[in-house]
PDB file of C-alpha atoms in Angstrom:
ATOM      1  CA  UNK A 274      40.248 -32.348-172.255  1.00 51.00           C
ATOM      2  CA  UNK A 275      37.203 -30.151-173.227  1.00 53.00           C
ATOM      3  CA  UNK A 276      39.337 -27.222-174.976  1.00 53.00           C
ATOM      4  CA  UNK A 277      41.296 -29.908-176.676  1.00 49.00           C
ATOM      5  CA  UNK A 278      37.585 -31.101-178.207  1.00 46.00           C
ATOM      6  CA  UNK A 279      36.601 -27.348-178.665  1.00 55.00           C
ATOM      7  CA  UNK A 280      39.835 -26.678-180.930  1.00 54.00           C
ATOM      8  CA  UNK A 281      39.783 -29.693-182.763  1.00 49.00           C
ATOM      9  CA  UNK A 282      35.980 -28.840-184.062  1.00 50.00           C
ATOM     10  CA  UNK A 283      37.196 -25.523-184.679  1.00 49.00           C
ATOM     11  CA  UNK A 284      39.842 -26.966-186.951  1.00 44.00           C
ATOM     12  CA  UNK A 285      37.716 -29.321-188.594  1.00 49.00           C
ATOM     13  CA  UNK A 286      35.249 -26.528-189.299  1.00 46.00           C
ATOM     14  CA  UNK A 287      37.267 -24.608-190.906  1.00 45.00           C
ATOM     15  CA  UNK A 288      38.811 -27.381-193.158  1.00 46.00           C
ATOM     16  CA  UNK A 289      35.183 -27.898-193.865  1.00 44.00           C
ATOM     17  CA  UNK A 290      34.296 -24.202-194.738  1.00 41.00           C
ATOM     18  CA  UNK A 291      37.535 -24.036-197.016  1.00 41.00           C
ATOM     19  CA  UNK A 292      36.891 -27.414-198.787  1.00 41.00           C
ATOM     20  CA  UNK A 293      33.511 -26.293-199.712  1.00 40.00           C
ATOM     21  CA  UNK A 294      34.533 -22.557-200.627  1.00 40.00           C
ATOM     22  CA  UNK A 295      37.098 -23.930-203.289  1.00 39.00           C
ATOM     23  CA  UNK A 296      34.465 -26.790-204.621  1.00 38.00           C
ATOM     24  CA  UNK A 297      31.457 -24.157-205.056  1.00 40.00           C
ATOM     25  CA  UNK A 298      33.079 -22.590-208.282  1.00 41.00           C
ATOM     26  CA  UNK A 299      33.780 -26.264-209.700  1.00 45.00           C
ATOM     27  CA  UNK A 300      30.184 -26.711-209.185  1.00 54.00           C
ATOM     28  CA  UNK A 301      29.142 -23.725-211.150  1.00 77.00           C
ATOM     29  CA  UNK A 302      30.668 -24.261-214.158  1.00 91.00           C
ATOM     30  CA  UNK A 303      28.211 -23.657-217.536  1.00 96.00           C
ATOM     31  CA  UNK A 304      27.727 -27.147-218.895  1.00 97.00           C
ATOM     32  CA  UNK A 305      25.805 -28.644-221.868  1.00 96.00           C
ATOM     33  CA  UNK A 306      23.471 -31.330-220.539  1.00 96.00           C
ATOM     34  CA  UNK A 307      23.296 -34.016-221.636  1.00 95.00           C
ATOM     35  CA  UNK A 308      26.692 -34.228-222.245  1.00 95.00           C
ATOM     36  CA  UNK A 309      27.087 -36.812-224.937  1.00 96.00           C
ATOM     37  CA  UNK A 310      25.351 -37.176-228.318  1.00 97.00           C
ATOM     38  CA  UNK A 311      25.562 -39.425-231.136  1.00 96.00           C
ATOM     39  CA  UNK A 312      27.642 -38.925-234.253  1.00 96.00           C
ATOM     40  CA  UNK A 313      25.994 -38.207-237.302  1.00 94.00           C
ATOM     41  CA  UNK A 314      22.847 -37.795-235.452  1.00 95.00           C
ATOM     42  CA  UNK A 315      20.587 -34.912-234.198  1.00 95.00           C
ATOM     43  CA  UNK A 316      20.406 -33.962-230.836  1.00 96.00           C
ATOM     44  CA  UNK A 317      18.689 -31.400-228.100  1.00 97.00           C
ATOM     45  CA  UNK A 318      20.866 -30.125-225.648  1.00 97.00           C
ATOM     46  CA  UNK A 319      20.861 -27.724-222.928  1.00 98.00           C
ATOM     47  CA  UNK A 320      23.183 -24.970-221.887  1.00 98.00           C
ATOM     48  CA  UNK A 321      22.961 -24.963-217.898  1.00 98.00           C
ATOM     49  CA  UNK A 322      23.763 -21.360-216.624  1.00 98.00           C
ATOM     50  CA  UNK A 323      24.297 -21.357-213.019  1.00 97.00           C
ATOM     51  CA  UNK A 324      24.754 -17.445-211.385  1.00 96.00           C
ATOM     52  CA  UNK A 325      28.032 -17.590-209.275  1.00 93.00           C
ATOM     53  CA  UNK A 326      27.774 -14.304-207.905  1.00 95.00           C
ATOM     54  CA  UNK A 327      25.964 -13.077-204.516  1.00 94.00           C
ATOM     55  CA  UNK A 328      25.781  -9.326-205.591  1.00 95.00           C
ATOM     56  CA  UNK A 329      24.839  -9.810-209.411  1.00 97.00           C
ATOM     57  CA  UNK A 330      22.234 -11.556-211.443  1.00 98.00           C
ATOM     58  CA  UNK A 331      23.261 -12.933-215.191  1.00 98.00           C
ATOM     59  CA  UNK A 332      21.722 -10.876-217.679  1.00 98.00           C
ATOM     60  CA  UNK A 333      23.287 -12.080-220.943  1.00 98.00           C
ATOM     61  CA  UNK A 334      24.609 -15.572-222.337  1.00 98.00           C
ATOM     62  CA  UNK A 335      26.565 -15.870-225.582  1.00 98.00           C
ATOM     63  CA  UNK A 336      27.158 -19.191-227.136  1.00 98.00           C
ATOM     64  CA  UNK A 337      29.810 -19.772-229.937  1.00 98.00           C
ATOM     65  CA  UNK A 338      28.918 -22.444-232.131  1.00 97.00           C
ATOM     66  CA  UNK A 339      32.040 -24.520-233.974  1.00 96.00           C
ATOM     67  CA  UNK A 340      33.250 -22.983-237.559  1.00 95.00           C
ATOM     68  CA  UNK A 341      35.421 -26.313-238.162  1.00 94.00           C
ATOM     69  CA  UNK A 342      32.489 -28.663-237.641  1.00 93.00           C
ATOM     70  CA  UNK A 343      29.910 -26.347-238.584  1.00 94.00           C
ATOM     71  CA  UNK A 344      25.824 -27.312-237.224  1.00 93.00           C
ATOM     72  CA  UNK A 345      23.970 -26.675-240.554  1.00 86.00           C
ATOM     73  CA  UNK A 346      20.659 -26.545-238.715  1.00 93.00           C
ATOM     74  CA  UNK A 347      20.109 -25.007-235.415  1.00 96.00           C
ATOM     75  CA  UNK A 348      16.646 -24.177-233.810  1.00 96.00           C
ATOM     76  CA  UNK A 349      16.248 -22.941-229.874  1.00 97.00           C
ATOM     77  CA  UNK A 350      13.334 -23.459-227.649  1.00 97.00           C
ATOM     78  CA  UNK A 351      11.676 -19.938-226.106  1.00 97.00           C
ATOM     79  CA  UNK A 352      12.786 -19.263-222.580  1.00 97.00           C
ATOM     80  CA  UNK A 353      10.008 -16.729-220.860  1.00 97.00           C
ATOM     81  CA  UNK A 354      11.210 -13.659-220.228  1.00 97.00           C
ATOM     82  CA  UNK A 355      14.367 -13.749-222.549  1.00 98.00           C
ATOM     83  CA  UNK A 356      14.920 -12.485-225.676  1.00 98.00           C
ATOM     84  CA  UNK A 357      17.120 -14.921-228.112  1.00 98.00           C
ATOM     85  CA  UNK A 358      19.312 -13.818-231.096  1.00 98.00           C
ATOM     86  CA  UNK A 359      20.691 -16.124-233.786  1.00 97.00           C
ATOM     87  CA  UNK A 360      23.640 -15.100-235.370  1.00 97.00           C
ATOM     88  CA  UNK A 361      24.425 -16.776-238.981  1.00 95.00           C
ATOM     89  CA  UNK A 362      27.163 -15.970-241.159  1.00 94.00           C
ATOM     90  CA  UNK A 363      30.147 -17.124-243.596  1.00 95.00           C
ATOM     91  CA  UNK A 364      32.582 -19.474-242.080  1.00 94.00           C
ATOM     92  CA  UNK A 365      36.271 -18.658-241.968  1.00 93.00           C
ATOM     93  CA  UNK A 366      36.908 -21.156-244.670  1.00 93.00           C
ATOM     94  CA  UNK A 367      34.432 -23.631-246.799  1.00 92.00           C
ATOM     95  CA  UNK A 368      33.919 -27.097-245.195  1.00 92.00           C
ATOM     96  CA  UNK A 369      32.754 -30.303-246.346  1.00 90.00           C
ATOM     97  CA  UNK A 370      30.192 -32.260-245.054  1.00 86.00           C
ATOM     98  CA  UNK A 371      29.623 -35.692-244.320  1.00 85.00           C
ATOM     99  CA  UNK A 372      27.381 -35.907-247.022  1.00 84.00           C
ATOM    100  CA  UNK A 373      29.914 -34.439-249.190  1.00 88.00           C
ATOM    101  CA  UNK A 374      28.194 -31.050-249.358  1.00 87.00           C
ATOM    102  CA  UNK A 375      30.433 -27.636-248.975  1.00 92.00           C
ATOM    103  CA  UNK A 376      29.083 -25.681-245.966  1.00 92.00           C
ATOM    104  CA  UNK A 377      30.010 -21.794-246.883  1.00 93.00           C
ATOM    105  CA  UNK A 378      27.969 -20.309-244.028  1.00 93.00           C
ATOM    106  CA  UNK A 379      26.476 -21.366-240.752  1.00 94.00           C
ATOM    107  CA  UNK A 380      25.286 -20.793-237.016  1.00 96.00           C
ATOM    108  CA  UNK A 381      28.079 -18.441-235.564  1.00 96.00           C
ATOM    109  CA  UNK A 382      26.498 -17.752-232.156  1.00 97.00           C
ATOM    110  CA  UNK A 383      23.366 -17.657-230.066  1.00 98.00           C
ATOM    111  CA  UNK A 384      22.643 -14.836-228.023  1.00 98.00           C
ATOM    112  CA  UNK A 385      20.098 -14.857-225.085  1.00 98.00           C
ATOM    113  CA  UNK A 386      19.590 -11.502-223.297  1.00 98.00           C
ATOM    114  CA  UNK A 387      16.875  -9.517-221.495  1.00 97.00           C
ATOM    115  CA  UNK A 388      16.346 -12.078-218.534  1.00 98.00           C
ATOM    116  CA  UNK A 389      17.633 -12.433-215.096  1.00 97.00           C
ATOM    117  CA  UNK A 390      19.524 -15.816-213.409  1.00 98.00           C
ATOM    118  CA  UNK A 391      19.423 -14.569-210.006  1.00 97.00           C
ATOM    119  CA  UNK A 392      22.018 -15.704-207.390  1.00 94.00           C
ATOM    120  CA  UNK A 393      21.426 -19.050-205.904  1.00 94.00           C
ATOM    121  CA  UNK A 394      19.987 -19.951-209.405  1.00 96.00           C
ATOM    122  CA  UNK A 395      20.472 -21.554-212.830  1.00 97.00           C
ATOM    123  CA  UNK A 396      18.508 -21.369-216.037  1.00 98.00           C
ATOM    124  CA  UNK A 397      18.734 -23.768-218.788  1.00 98.00           C
ATOM    125  CA  UNK A 398      18.631 -22.433-222.948  1.00 98.00           C
ATOM    126  CA  UNK A 399      17.633 -25.509-224.926  1.00 98.00           C
ATOM    127  CA  UNK A 400      19.004 -26.073-228.750  1.00 98.00           C
ATOM    128  CA  UNK A 401      18.132 -28.877-231.145  1.00 97.00           C
ATOM    129  CA  UNK A 402      20.957 -29.104-233.732  1.00 96.00           C
ATOM    130  CA  UNK A 403      22.324 -31.227-236.095  1.00 93.00           C
ATOM    131  CA  UNK A 404      23.502 -33.420-238.331  1.00 94.00           C
ATOM    132  CA  UNK A 405      26.670 -34.032-235.713  1.00 95.00           C
ATOM    133  CA  UNK A 406      29.860 -34.714-237.536  1.00 94.00           C
ATOM    134  CA  UNK A 407      30.888 -38.615-237.530  1.00 93.00           C
ATOM    135  CA  UNK A 408      34.423 -37.955-237.305  1.00 90.00           C
ATOM    136  CA  UNK A 409      35.057 -35.957-234.222  1.00 93.00           C
ATOM    137  CA  UNK A 410      35.101 -36.845-230.716  1.00 95.00           C
ATOM    138  CA  UNK A 411      33.832 -33.669-229.138  1.00 96.00           C
ATOM    139  CA  UNK A 412      32.508 -30.038-230.044  1.00 96.00           C
ATOM    140  CA  UNK A 413      33.171 -27.028-227.820  1.00 97.00           C
ATOM    141  CA  UNK A 414      30.871 -24.157-227.264  1.00 98.00           C
ATOM    142  CA  UNK A 415      32.911 -21.332-225.744  1.00 98.00           C
ATOM    143  CA  UNK A 416      30.290 -19.241-223.805  1.00 98.00           C
ATOM    144  CA  UNK A 417      30.420 -15.555-222.354  1.00 98.00           C
ATOM    145  CA  UNK A 418      28.373 -14.864-219.358  1.00 98.00           C
ATOM    146  CA  UNK A 419      27.389 -11.182-218.366  1.00 98.00           C
ATOM    147  CA  UNK A 420      26.406 -10.052-215.276  1.00 98.00           C
ATOM    148  CA  UNK A 421      24.091  -7.218-214.020  1.00 98.00           C
ATOM    149  CA  UNK A 422      27.351  -5.310-212.850  1.00 97.00           C
ATOM    150  CA  UNK A 423      29.113  -5.399-216.133  1.00 97.00           C
ATOM    151  CA  UNK A 424      31.619  -8.268-215.344  1.00 97.00           C
ATOM    152  CA  UNK A 425      32.012 -10.821-218.330  1.00 97.00           C
ATOM    153  CA  UNK A 426      33.065 -14.408-217.444  1.00 97.00           C
ATOM    154  CA  UNK A 427      34.285 -16.420-220.461  1.00 97.00           C
ATOM    155  CA  UNK A 428      33.869 -20.123-220.379  1.00 97.00           C
ATOM    156  CA  UNK A 429      36.409 -20.564-223.183  1.00 96.00           C
ATOM    157  CA  UNK A 430      39.526 -22.725-221.886  1.00 95.00           C
ATOM    158  CA  UNK A 431      40.323 -25.878-223.550  1.00 91.00           C
ATOM    159  CA  UNK A 432      41.244 -29.201-221.273  1.00 85.00           C
ATOM    160  CA  UNK A 433      44.664 -29.258-219.645  1.00 85.00           C
ATOM    161  CA  UNK A 434      47.465 -31.301-221.208  1.00 83.00           C
ATOM    162  CA  UNK A 435      47.539 -33.176-217.992  1.00 85.00           C
ATOM    163  CA  UNK A 436      43.768 -34.514-217.561  1.00 77.00           C
ATOM    164  CA  UNK A 437      42.759 -31.793-214.795  1.00 82.00           C
ATOM    165  CA  UNK A 438      39.866 -29.135-215.254  1.00 84.00           C
ATOM    166  CA  UNK A 439      40.988 -25.544-216.403  1.00 89.00           C
ATOM    167  CA  UNK A 440      39.415 -22.843-214.201  1.00 92.00           C
ATOM    168  CA  UNK A 441      36.802 -21.816-216.943  1.00 95.00           C
ATOM    169  CA  UNK A 442      36.228 -24.796-219.026  1.00 95.00           C
ATOM    170  CA  UNK A 443      34.025 -24.301-222.111  1.00 97.00           C
ATOM    171  CA  UNK A 444      31.009 -26.333-221.941  1.00 97.00           C
ATOM    172  CA  UNK A 445      31.604 -29.192-224.250  1.00 96.00           C
ATOM    173  CA  UNK A 446      29.672 -31.818-225.751  1.00 97.00           C
ATOM    174  CA  UNK A 447      31.141 -35.511-226.337  1.00 97.00           C
ATOM    175  CA  UNK A 448      30.390 -37.647-229.213  1.00 97.00           C
ATOM    176  CA  UNK A 449      29.925 -41.285-229.577  1.00 96.00           C
ATOM    177  CA  UNK A 450      29.801 -43.671-232.237  1.00 94.00           C
ATOM    178  CA  UNK A 451      26.031 -44.667-233.114  1.00 87.00           C
ATOM    179  CA  UNK A 452      24.886 -47.644-231.625  1.00 81.00           C
ATOM    180  CA  UNK A 453      24.128 -50.438-234.567  1.00 65.00           C
ATOM    181  CA  UNK A 454      20.953 -52.226-234.733  1.00 53.00           C
ATOM    182  CA  UNK A 455      20.918 -56.100-233.481  1.00 50.00           C
ATOM    183  CA  UNK A 456      20.477 -57.920-236.812  1.00 48.00           C
ATOM    184  CA  UNK A 457      20.878 -61.368-234.880  1.00 51.00           C
ATOM    185  CA  UNK A 458      17.178 -61.285-233.556  1.00 48.00           C
ATOM    186  CA  UNK A 459      15.794 -65.039-233.826  1.00 44.00           C
ATOM    187  CA  UNK A 460      12.479 -65.319-235.889  1.00 45.00           C
ATOM    188  CA  UNK A 461       9.775 -67.870-234.924  1.00 45.00           C
ATOM    189  CA  UNK A 462       7.717 -69.518-237.237  1.00 45.00           C
ATOM    190  CA  UNK A 463       3.818 -68.432-237.203  1.00 45.00           C
ATOM    191  CA  UNK A 464       1.956 -70.850-234.952  1.00 44.00           C
ATOM    192  CA  UNK A 465      -1.403 -72.321-236.659  1.00 44.00           C
ATOM    193  CA  UNK A 466      -4.454 -70.835-234.850  1.00 44.00           C
ATOM    194  CA  UNK A 467      -5.598 -73.080-232.127  1.00 46.00           C
ATOM    195  CA  UNK A 468      -2.312 -74.850-231.435  1.00 45.00           C
ATOM    196  CA  UNK A 469      -0.239 -74.858-228.430  1.00 46.00           C
ATOM    197  CA  UNK A 470       2.584 -72.578-227.858  1.00 47.00           C
ATOM    198  CA  UNK A 471       5.818 -74.359-228.451  1.00 44.00           C
ATOM    199  CA  UNK A 472       8.394 -74.520-225.955  1.00 43.00           C
ATOM    200  CA  UNK A 473      10.492 -72.148-227.394  1.00 42.00           C
ATOM    201  CA  UNK A 474       7.659 -69.558-227.496  1.00 45.00           C
ATOM    202  CA  UNK A 475       6.871 -70.222-224.243  1.00 44.00           C
ATOM    203  CA  UNK A 476      10.288 -69.417-223.335  1.00 42.00           C
ATOM    204  CA  UNK A 477      10.122 -66.350-225.444  1.00 45.00           C
ATOM    205  CA  UNK A 478       7.001 -64.995-223.835  1.00 45.00           C
ATOM    206  CA  UNK A 479       8.385 -65.678-220.117  1.00 45.00           C
ATOM    207  CA  UNK A 480      11.643 -63.656-221.295  1.00 45.00           C
ATOM    208  CA  UNK A 481       9.680 -60.850-222.672  1.00 45.00           C
ATOM    209  CA  UNK A 482       7.797 -60.510-219.277  1.00 46.00           C
ATOM    210  CA  UNK A 483       4.845 -62.776-219.917  1.00 46.00           C
ATOM    211  CA  UNK A 484       3.545 -65.399-217.492  1.00 50.00           C
ATOM    212  CA  UNK A 485       2.490 -68.309-219.437  1.00 49.00           C
ATOM    213  CA  UNK A 486       3.561 -71.176-216.971  1.00 48.00           C
ATOM    214  CA  UNK A 487       0.431 -71.415-215.116  1.00 48.00           C
ATOM    215  CA  UNK A 488      -1.481 -71.578-218.470  1.00 48.00           C
ATOM    216  CA  UNK A 489       0.381 -74.614-219.739  1.00 46.00           C
ATOM    217  CA  UNK A 490       0.328 -76.450-216.324  1.00 43.00           C
ATOM    218  CA  UNK A 491      -3.438 -76.107-216.551  1.00 46.00           C
ATOM    219  CA  UNK A 492      -3.470 -77.215-220.421  1.00 51.00           C
ATOM    220  CA  UNK A 493      -1.451 -80.056-219.468  1.00 51.00           C
ATOM    221  CA  UNK A 494      -3.639 -81.100-216.549  1.00 50.00           C
ATOM    222  CA  UNK A 495      -6.767 -80.625-218.332  1.00 53.00           C
ATOM    223  CA  UNK A 496      -5.362 -83.340-221.282  1.00 52.00           C
ATOM    224  CA  UNK A 497      -4.470 -85.604-218.909  1.00 47.00           C
ATOM    225  CA  UNK A 498      -7.984 -85.521-217.009  1.00 52.00           C
ATOM    226  CA  UNK A 499      -9.627 -86.067-220.777  1.00 54.00           C
ATOM    227  CA  UNK A 500      -7.646 -89.232-221.222  1.00 53.00           C
ATOM    228  CA  UNK A 501      -8.295 -90.819-218.061  1.00 49.00           C
ATOM    229  CA  UNK A 502     -12.094 -89.767-218.518  1.00 54.00           C
ATOM    230  CA  UNK A 503     -12.084 -91.519-221.857  1.00 50.00           C
ATOM    231  CA  UNK A 504     -10.380 -94.605-220.295  1.00 54.00           C
ATOM    232  CA  UNK A 505     -12.887 -95.391-217.763  1.00 51.00           C
ATOM    233  CA  UNK A 506     -15.423 -94.664-220.083  1.00 50.00           C
ATOM    234  CA  UNK A 507     -14.246 -97.433-222.214  1.00 47.00           C
ATOM    235  CA  UNK A 508     -13.726-100.017-219.536  1.00 48.00           C
ATOM    236  CA  UNK A 509     -17.255 -99.603-218.186  1.00 46.00           C
ATOM    237  CA  UNK A 510     -18.431 -99.881-222.086  1.00 42.00           C
ATOM    238  CA  UNK A 511     -16.436-103.146-222.093  1.00 50.00           C
ATOM    239  CA  UNK A 512     -18.022-104.263-218.874  1.00 49.00           C
ATOM    240  CA  UNK A 513     -21.565-103.882-220.098  1.00 44.00           C
ATOM    241  CA  UNK A 514     -21.156-106.073-223.136  1.00 46.00           C
ATOM    242  CA  UNK A 515     -19.339-108.598-221.047  1.00 48.00           C
TER     243      UNK A 515
END
């Protein structure tokens, strides 16, 4: 019985180690964070670069920007210890923007170098970009990750046709339709100074986190007490006259 338990534990441990070994690379992809942004707007994104190697550090990151849907305005946030270079150039062919402008050149690539991402660490490289295209569902940013031993890993694979994840997927920003403002918000007529709040106003205040119920109750009790006192005084005056 004891030997059976030991063998079962050994098999389970081996399976767990194999599972973790297979899953680690999947968790170490270069990604865009956050992964979604609104079409037609501006966004701040971070290219998250983890180090996949135990014997080398990441020393350079090159991110390619789209040329079929160029981003006219791009700025970067400085990263301590890293040098950054924004490469601008002519597009393969002119592109007409959503605003009707013809774009002939744009940002083609951003390169970060001079720093280090050690084993077991990651670094985020932030970018502000826009305006984003309105009629596109996603933008891919093929990225090359260079290690101190000379190895270069290219994260540029397109999604597979069967929906499964590619071995080295390109960091991708999904674009969603902009949220429309709610034009059906109810408007309330102004309340005269000193007037008691209406039931609708009280309900609205309560929905907004207010707590007007105790005040309304106390106000009602005070009104009733005043009426009772006035009635008693009138009755006493009549008795005194009689």
